[in-house]
Tab-separated table of C-alpha atoms in Angstrom:
chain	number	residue	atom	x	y	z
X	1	UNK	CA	0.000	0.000	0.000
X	2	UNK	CA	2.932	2.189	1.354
X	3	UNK	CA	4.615	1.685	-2.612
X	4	UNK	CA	1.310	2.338	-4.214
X	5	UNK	CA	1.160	5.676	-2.839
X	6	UNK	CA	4.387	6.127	-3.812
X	7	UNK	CA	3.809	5.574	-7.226
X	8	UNK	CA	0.736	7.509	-7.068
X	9	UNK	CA	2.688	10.317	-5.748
X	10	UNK	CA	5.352	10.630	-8.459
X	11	UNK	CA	2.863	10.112	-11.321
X	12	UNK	CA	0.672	13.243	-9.740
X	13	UNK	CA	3.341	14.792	-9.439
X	14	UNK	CA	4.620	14.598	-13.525
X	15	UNK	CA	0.796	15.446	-14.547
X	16	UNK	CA	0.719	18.456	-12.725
X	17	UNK	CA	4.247	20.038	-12.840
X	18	UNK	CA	5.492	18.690	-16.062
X	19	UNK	CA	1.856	18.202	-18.289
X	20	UNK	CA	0.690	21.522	-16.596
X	21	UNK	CA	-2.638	19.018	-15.671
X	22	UNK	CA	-4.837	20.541	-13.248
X	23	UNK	CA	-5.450	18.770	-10.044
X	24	UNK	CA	-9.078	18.100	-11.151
X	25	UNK	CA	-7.666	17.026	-14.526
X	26	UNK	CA	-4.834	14.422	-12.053
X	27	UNK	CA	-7.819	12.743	-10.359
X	28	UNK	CA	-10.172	12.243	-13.687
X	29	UNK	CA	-6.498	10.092	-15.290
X	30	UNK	CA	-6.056	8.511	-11.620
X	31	UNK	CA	-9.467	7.934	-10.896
X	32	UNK	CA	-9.014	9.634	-7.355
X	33	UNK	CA	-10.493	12.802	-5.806
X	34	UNK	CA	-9.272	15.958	-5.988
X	35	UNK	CA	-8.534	16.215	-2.368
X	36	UNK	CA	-6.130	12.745	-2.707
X	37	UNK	CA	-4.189	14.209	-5.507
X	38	UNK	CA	-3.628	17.271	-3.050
X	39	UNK	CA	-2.197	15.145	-0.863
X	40	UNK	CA	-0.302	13.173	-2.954
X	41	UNK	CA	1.009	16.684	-4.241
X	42	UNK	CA	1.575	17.413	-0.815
X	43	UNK	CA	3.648	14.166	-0.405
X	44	UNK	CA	5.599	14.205	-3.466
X	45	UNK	CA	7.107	17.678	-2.011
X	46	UNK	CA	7.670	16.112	1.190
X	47	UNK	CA	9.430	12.797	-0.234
X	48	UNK	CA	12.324	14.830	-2.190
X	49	UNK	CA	10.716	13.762	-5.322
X	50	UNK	CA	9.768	16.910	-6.269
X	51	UNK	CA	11.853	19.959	-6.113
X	52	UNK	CA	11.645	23.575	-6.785
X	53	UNK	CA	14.186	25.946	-7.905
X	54	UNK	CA	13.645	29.742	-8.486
X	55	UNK	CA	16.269	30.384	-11.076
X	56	UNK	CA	16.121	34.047	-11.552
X	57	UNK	CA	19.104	36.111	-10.960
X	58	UNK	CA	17.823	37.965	-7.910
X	59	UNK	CA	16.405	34.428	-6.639
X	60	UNK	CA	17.139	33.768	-2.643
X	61	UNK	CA	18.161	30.969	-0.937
X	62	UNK	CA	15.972	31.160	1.974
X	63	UNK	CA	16.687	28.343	3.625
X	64	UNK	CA	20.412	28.487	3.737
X	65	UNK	CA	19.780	31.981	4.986
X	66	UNK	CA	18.175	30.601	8.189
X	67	UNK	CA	20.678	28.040	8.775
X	68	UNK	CA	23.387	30.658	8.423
X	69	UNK	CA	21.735	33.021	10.617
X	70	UNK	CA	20.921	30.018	13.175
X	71	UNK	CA	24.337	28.887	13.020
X	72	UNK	CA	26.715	32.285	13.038
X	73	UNK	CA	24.640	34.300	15.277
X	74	UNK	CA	23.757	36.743	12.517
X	75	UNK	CA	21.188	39.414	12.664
X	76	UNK	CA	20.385	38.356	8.833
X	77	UNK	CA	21.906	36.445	6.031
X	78	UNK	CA	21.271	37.280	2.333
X	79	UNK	CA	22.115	34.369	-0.105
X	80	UNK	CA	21.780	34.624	-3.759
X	81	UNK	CA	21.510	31.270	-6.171
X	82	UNK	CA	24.432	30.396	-7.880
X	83	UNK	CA	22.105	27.909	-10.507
X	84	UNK	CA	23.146	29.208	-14.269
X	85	UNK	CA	26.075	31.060	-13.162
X	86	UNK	CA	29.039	30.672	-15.441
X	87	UNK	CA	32.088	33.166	-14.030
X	88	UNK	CA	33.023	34.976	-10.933
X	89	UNK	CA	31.712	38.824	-13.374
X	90	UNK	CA	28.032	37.221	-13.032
X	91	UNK	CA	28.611	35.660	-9.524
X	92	UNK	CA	29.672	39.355	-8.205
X	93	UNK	CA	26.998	40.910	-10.131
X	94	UNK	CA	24.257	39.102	-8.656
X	95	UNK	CA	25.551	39.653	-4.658
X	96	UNK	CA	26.238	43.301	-5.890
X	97	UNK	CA	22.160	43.548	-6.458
X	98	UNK	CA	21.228	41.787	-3.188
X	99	UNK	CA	23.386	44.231	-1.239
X	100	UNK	CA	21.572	46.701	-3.275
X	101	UNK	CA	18.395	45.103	-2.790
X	102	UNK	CA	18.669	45.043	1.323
X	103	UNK	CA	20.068	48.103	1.630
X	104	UNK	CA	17.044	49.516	-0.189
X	105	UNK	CA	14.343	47.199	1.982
X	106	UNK	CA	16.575	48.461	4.939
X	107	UNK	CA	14.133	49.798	7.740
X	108	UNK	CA	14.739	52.367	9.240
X	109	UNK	CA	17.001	54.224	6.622
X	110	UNK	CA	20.337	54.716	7.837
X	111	UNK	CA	21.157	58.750	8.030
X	112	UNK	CA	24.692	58.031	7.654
X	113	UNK	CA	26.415	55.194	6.059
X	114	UNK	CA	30.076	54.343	6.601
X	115	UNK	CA	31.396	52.422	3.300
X	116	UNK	CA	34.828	51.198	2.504
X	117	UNK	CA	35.832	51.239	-1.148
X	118	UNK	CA	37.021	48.404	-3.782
X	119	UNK	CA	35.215	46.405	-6.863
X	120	UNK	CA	32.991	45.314	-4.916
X	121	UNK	CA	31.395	48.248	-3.597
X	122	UNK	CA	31.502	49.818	-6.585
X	123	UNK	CA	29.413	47.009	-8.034
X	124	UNK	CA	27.091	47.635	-5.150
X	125	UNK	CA	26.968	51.703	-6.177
X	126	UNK	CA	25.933	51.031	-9.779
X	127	UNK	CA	23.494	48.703	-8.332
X	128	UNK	CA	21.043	50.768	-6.898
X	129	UNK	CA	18.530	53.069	-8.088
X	130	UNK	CA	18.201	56.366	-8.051
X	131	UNK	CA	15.971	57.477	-5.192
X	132	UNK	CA	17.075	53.950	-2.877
X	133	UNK	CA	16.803	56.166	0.019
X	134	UNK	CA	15.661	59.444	0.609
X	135	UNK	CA	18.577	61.903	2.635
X	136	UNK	CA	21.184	59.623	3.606
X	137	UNK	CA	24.569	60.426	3.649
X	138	UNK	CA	27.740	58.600	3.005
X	139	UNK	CA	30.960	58.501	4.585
X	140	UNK	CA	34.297	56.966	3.907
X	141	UNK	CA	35.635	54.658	6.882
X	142	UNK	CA	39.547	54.008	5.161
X	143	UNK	CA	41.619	56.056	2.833
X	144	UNK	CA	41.069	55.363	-0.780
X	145	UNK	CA	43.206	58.373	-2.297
X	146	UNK	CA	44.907	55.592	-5.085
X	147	UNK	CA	48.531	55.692	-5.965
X	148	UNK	CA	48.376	54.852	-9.954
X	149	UNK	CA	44.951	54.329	-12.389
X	150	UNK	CA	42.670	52.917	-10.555
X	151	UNK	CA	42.285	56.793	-8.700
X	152	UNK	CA	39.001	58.024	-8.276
X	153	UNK	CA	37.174	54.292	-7.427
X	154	UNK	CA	36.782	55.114	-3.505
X	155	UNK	CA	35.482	58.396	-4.104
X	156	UNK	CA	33.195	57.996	-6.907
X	157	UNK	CA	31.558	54.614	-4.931
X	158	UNK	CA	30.929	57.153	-2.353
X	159	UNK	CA	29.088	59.758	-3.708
X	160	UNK	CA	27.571	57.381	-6.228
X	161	UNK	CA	26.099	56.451	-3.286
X	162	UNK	CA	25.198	59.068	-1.672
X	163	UNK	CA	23.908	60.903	-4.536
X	164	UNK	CA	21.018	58.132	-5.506
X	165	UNK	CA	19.851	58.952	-2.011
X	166	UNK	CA	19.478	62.405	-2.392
X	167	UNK	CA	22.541	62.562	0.406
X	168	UNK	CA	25.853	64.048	0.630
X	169	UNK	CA	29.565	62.087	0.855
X	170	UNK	CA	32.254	62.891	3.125
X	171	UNK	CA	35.360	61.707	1.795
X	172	UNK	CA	38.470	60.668	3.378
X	173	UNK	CA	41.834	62.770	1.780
X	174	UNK	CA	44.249	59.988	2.180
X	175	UNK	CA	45.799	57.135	0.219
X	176	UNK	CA	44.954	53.487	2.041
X	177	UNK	CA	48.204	52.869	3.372
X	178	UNK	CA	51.500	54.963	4.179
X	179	UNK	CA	55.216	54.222	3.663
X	180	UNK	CA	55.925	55.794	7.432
X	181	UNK	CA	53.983	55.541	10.398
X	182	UNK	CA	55.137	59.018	11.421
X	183	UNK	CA	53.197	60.253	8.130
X	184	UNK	CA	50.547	58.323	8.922
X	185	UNK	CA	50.116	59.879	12.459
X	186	UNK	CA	50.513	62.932	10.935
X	187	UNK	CA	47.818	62.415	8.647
X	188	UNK	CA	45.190	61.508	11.369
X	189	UNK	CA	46.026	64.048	13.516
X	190	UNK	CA	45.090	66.444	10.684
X	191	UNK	CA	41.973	68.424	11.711
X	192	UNK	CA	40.115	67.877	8.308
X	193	UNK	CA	40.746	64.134	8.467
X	194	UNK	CA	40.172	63.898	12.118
X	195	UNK	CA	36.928	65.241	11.490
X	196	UNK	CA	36.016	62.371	8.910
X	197	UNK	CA	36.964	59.231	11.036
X	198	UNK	CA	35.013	60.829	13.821
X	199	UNK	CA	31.858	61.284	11.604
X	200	UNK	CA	32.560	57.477	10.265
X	201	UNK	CA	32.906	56.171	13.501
X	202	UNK	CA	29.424	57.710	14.590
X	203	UNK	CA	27.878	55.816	11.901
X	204	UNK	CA	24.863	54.232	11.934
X	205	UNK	CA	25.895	51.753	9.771
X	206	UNK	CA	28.654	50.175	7.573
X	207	UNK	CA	29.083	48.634	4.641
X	208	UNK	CA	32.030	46.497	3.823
X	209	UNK	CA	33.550	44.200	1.556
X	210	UNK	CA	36.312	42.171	1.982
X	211	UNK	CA	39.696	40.973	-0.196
X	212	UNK	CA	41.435	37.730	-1.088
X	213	UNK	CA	44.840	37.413	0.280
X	214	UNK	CA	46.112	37.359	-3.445
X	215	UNK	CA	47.965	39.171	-6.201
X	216	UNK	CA	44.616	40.389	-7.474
X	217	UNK	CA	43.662	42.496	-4.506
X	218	UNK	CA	42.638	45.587	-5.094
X	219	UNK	CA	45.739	47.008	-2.586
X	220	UNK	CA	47.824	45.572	-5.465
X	221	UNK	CA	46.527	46.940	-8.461
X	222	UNK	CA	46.233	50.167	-6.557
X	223	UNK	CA	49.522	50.335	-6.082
X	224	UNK	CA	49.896	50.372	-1.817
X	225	UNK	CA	51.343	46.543	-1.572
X	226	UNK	CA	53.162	44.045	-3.942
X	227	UNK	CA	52.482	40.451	-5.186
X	228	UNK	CA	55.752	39.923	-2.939
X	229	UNK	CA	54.628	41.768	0.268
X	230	UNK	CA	50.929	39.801	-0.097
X	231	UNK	CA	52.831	36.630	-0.140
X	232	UNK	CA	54.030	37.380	2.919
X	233	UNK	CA	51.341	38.076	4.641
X	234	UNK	CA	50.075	34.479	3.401
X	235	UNK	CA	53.309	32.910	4.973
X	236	UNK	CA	52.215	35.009	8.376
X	237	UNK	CA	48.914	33.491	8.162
X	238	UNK	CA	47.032	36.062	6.341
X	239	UNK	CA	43.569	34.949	5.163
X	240	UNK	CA	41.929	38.619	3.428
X	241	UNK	CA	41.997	42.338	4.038
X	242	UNK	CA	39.387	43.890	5.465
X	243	UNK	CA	38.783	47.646	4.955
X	244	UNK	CA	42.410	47.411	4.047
X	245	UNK	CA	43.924	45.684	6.933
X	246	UNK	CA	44.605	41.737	6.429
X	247	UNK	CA	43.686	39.610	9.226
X	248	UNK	CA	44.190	35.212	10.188
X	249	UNK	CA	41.408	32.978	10.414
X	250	UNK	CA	40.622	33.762	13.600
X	251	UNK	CA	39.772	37.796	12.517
X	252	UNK	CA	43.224	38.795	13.899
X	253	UNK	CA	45.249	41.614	12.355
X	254	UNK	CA	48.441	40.001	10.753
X	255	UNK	CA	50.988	42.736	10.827
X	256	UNK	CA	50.773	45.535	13.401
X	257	UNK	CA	53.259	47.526	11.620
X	258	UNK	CA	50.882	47.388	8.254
X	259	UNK	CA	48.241	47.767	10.021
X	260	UNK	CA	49.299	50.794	12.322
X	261	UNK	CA	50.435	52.930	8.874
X	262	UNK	CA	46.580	51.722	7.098
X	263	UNK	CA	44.351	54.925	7.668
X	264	UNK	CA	40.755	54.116	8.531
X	265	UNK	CA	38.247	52.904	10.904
X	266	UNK	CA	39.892	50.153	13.310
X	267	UNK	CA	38.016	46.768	12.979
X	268	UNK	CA	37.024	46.993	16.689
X	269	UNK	CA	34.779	50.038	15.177
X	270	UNK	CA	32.950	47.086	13.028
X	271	UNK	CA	32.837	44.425	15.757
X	272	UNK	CA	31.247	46.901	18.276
X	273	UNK	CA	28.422	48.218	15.556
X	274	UNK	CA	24.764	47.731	15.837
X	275	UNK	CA	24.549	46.929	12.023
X	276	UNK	CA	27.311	46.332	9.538
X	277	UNK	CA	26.941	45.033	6.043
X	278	UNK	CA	29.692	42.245	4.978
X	279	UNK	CA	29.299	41.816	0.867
X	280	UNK	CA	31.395	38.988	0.280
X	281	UNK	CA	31.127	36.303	-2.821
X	282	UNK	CA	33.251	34.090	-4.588
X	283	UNK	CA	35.328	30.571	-3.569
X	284	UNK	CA	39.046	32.699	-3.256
X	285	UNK	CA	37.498	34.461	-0.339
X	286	UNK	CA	36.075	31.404	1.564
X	287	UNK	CA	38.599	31.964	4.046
X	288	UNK	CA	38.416	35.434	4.676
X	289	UNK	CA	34.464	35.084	4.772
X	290	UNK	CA	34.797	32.493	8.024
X	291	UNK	CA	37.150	35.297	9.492
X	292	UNK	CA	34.627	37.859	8.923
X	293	UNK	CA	31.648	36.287	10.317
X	294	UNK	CA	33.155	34.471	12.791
X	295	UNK	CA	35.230	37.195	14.399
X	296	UNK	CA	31.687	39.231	14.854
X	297	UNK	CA	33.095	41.650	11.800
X	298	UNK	CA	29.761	42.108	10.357
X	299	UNK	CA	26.081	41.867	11.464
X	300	UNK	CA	24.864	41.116	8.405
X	301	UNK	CA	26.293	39.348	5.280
X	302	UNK	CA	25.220	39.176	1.542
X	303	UNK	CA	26.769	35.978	-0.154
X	304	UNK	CA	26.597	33.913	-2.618
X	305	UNK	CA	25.055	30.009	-1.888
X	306	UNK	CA	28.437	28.183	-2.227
X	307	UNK	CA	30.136	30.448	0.136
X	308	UNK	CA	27.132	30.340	2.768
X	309	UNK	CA	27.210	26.227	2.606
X	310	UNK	CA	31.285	26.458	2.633
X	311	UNK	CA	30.160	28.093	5.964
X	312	UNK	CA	28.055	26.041	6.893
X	313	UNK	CA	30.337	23.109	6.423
X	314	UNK	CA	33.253	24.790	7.964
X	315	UNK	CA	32.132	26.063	11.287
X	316	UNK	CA	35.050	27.878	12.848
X	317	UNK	CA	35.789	28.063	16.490
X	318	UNK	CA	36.163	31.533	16.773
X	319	UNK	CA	31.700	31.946	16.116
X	320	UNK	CA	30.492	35.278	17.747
X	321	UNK	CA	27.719	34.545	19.571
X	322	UNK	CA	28.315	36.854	22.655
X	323	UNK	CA	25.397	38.882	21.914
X	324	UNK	CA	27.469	42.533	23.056
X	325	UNK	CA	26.885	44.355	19.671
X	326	UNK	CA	27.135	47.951	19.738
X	327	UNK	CA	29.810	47.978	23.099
X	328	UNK	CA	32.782	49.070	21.436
């Protein structure tokens, strides 16, 4: 009886969602009421024979979104389908218009936004729509003055930004990294600048993205670090940058000597934040993705479905789950 139903079950279930039959239509072939092919239906679903995939680019992955907020401590998880993707261009276009998409649902409407710079968040800027938000202004939270052609990128994300919400940007005047600490100091200490990081570090929230530990980071092409130097920082542990400084596995910054000459927000600024925004997508940055999460970097991260189950299947030890947001 169990096997007849069975059967029953998978032939409902190719009438309805492969002959397009009605379920009145199912139980005139099957001799069976309408209610028994409902439940049949019903059954199929429940059996794994049937399943259902949204493939649209701006298609969620729902449940993989609980189970990464369930599992990480997250405030909210956004995961977007990888089904039909064919390169990493597409895969980073499609988290680009999530992040978009949430910060546009975003309730209530941040009135200042603290944004770090890169391809990614650039993406995200060309993203949205004019009119995303109404009055909200942006601010840079680490230098993005570049040192060779890719000048311009941190600034125009910004008030790309900004602009679409009818907002204004406050930039930051200073390249992403300095030779000399004693410049660097300098630099900080300057009352224009000082003025910035305060304003970014009042926030109400960030948005971040976060780099490989490879020769194609942006603080490469950009000119602040070599292939050679990154390498390094690989051999010291290094997993990703985040708002410029690289950090281990465990969310730790690698080099104190990089990192005190790197001009921007320190991470503590992210950890202790009531809501920031990780946008992070691809298999290179795996790693730096468990580092972000589980170090309590971000609040809230927009991903792509192979990176959320790579977390998933690669808890780290390290999991945030303290509850202290907001206590710097």
């Amino acid at each position: 009886m169990i096997e007849s139903d069975e059967l029953l079950s998978i032939r409902a279930a190719e009438l309805y969602y492969e002959e397009d039959k009605t379920q009145d239509e199912i139980g005139s072939i099957l001799a069976l009421t309408r209610w028994k092919v409902g439940r049949l239906l019903a059954q199929a679903k429940a059996s794994g024979f049937v399943r259902i995939e949204i493939v649209h680019p701006r298609a969620r992955r729902l449940p993989v979104e609980r189970r990464l907020r369930e599992a990480w401590g997250l405030t909210d998880a956004i995961v977007v389908s990888t089904s039909g993707v064919d390169d990493q261009d597409e895969l980073q276009t499609r988290t680009a218009q999530a992040a978009a998409d949430y910060l546009t649902a975003l309730r209530p409407t941040p009135r200042t936004l603290g944004i770090s710079w890169g391809r990614t968040l650039d993406d995200v800027a060309r993203h949205l729509q004019d009119g995303w938000a109404a009055g909200v202004d942006v601010v840079q939270i680490n230098g993005g003055v570049s040192l060779n052609r890719r000048a311009g990128t941190a600034a125009s994300t910004a008030v790309t930004i900004a602009q679409k919400a009818g907002g204004h940007a406050t930039l930051l005047p200073s390249p992403a990294i300095l030779e000399r600490l004693e410049t660097k100091q300098a630099i900080e200490s300057d009352r224009a600048v000082s003025a910035v990081l305060d304003l970014a570090s009042g926030a109400d929230a960030y948005l971040f993205s976060a780099g490989a530990a490879d020769a194609g980071s942006v603080l490469v092409d950009s000119g602040y670090l070599t292939a050679h130097d990154v390498t390094e920082l690989v051999r010291r542990g290094a997993v990703g940058d985040v708002v410029g400084r690289y950090v281990d596995s465990a969310g730790a910054i690698v080099d104190a000597g990089l990192d005190g000459r790197t001009v921007g927000l320190p991470l503590e600024s992210l950890r202790g934040a009531q809501l920031s925004i990780a946008v992070i997508a691809g298999a290179a940055k795996h790693a730096v993705a468990r580092a972000v999460v589980g170090s309590g970097l971000c609040t809230v991260l927009v991903t792509d479905e192979e990176t959320a189950l790579s977390l998933l299947d690669h808890p780290s030890s390290n999991q945030h789950h303290d509850g202290q947001r907001g206590t710097p």
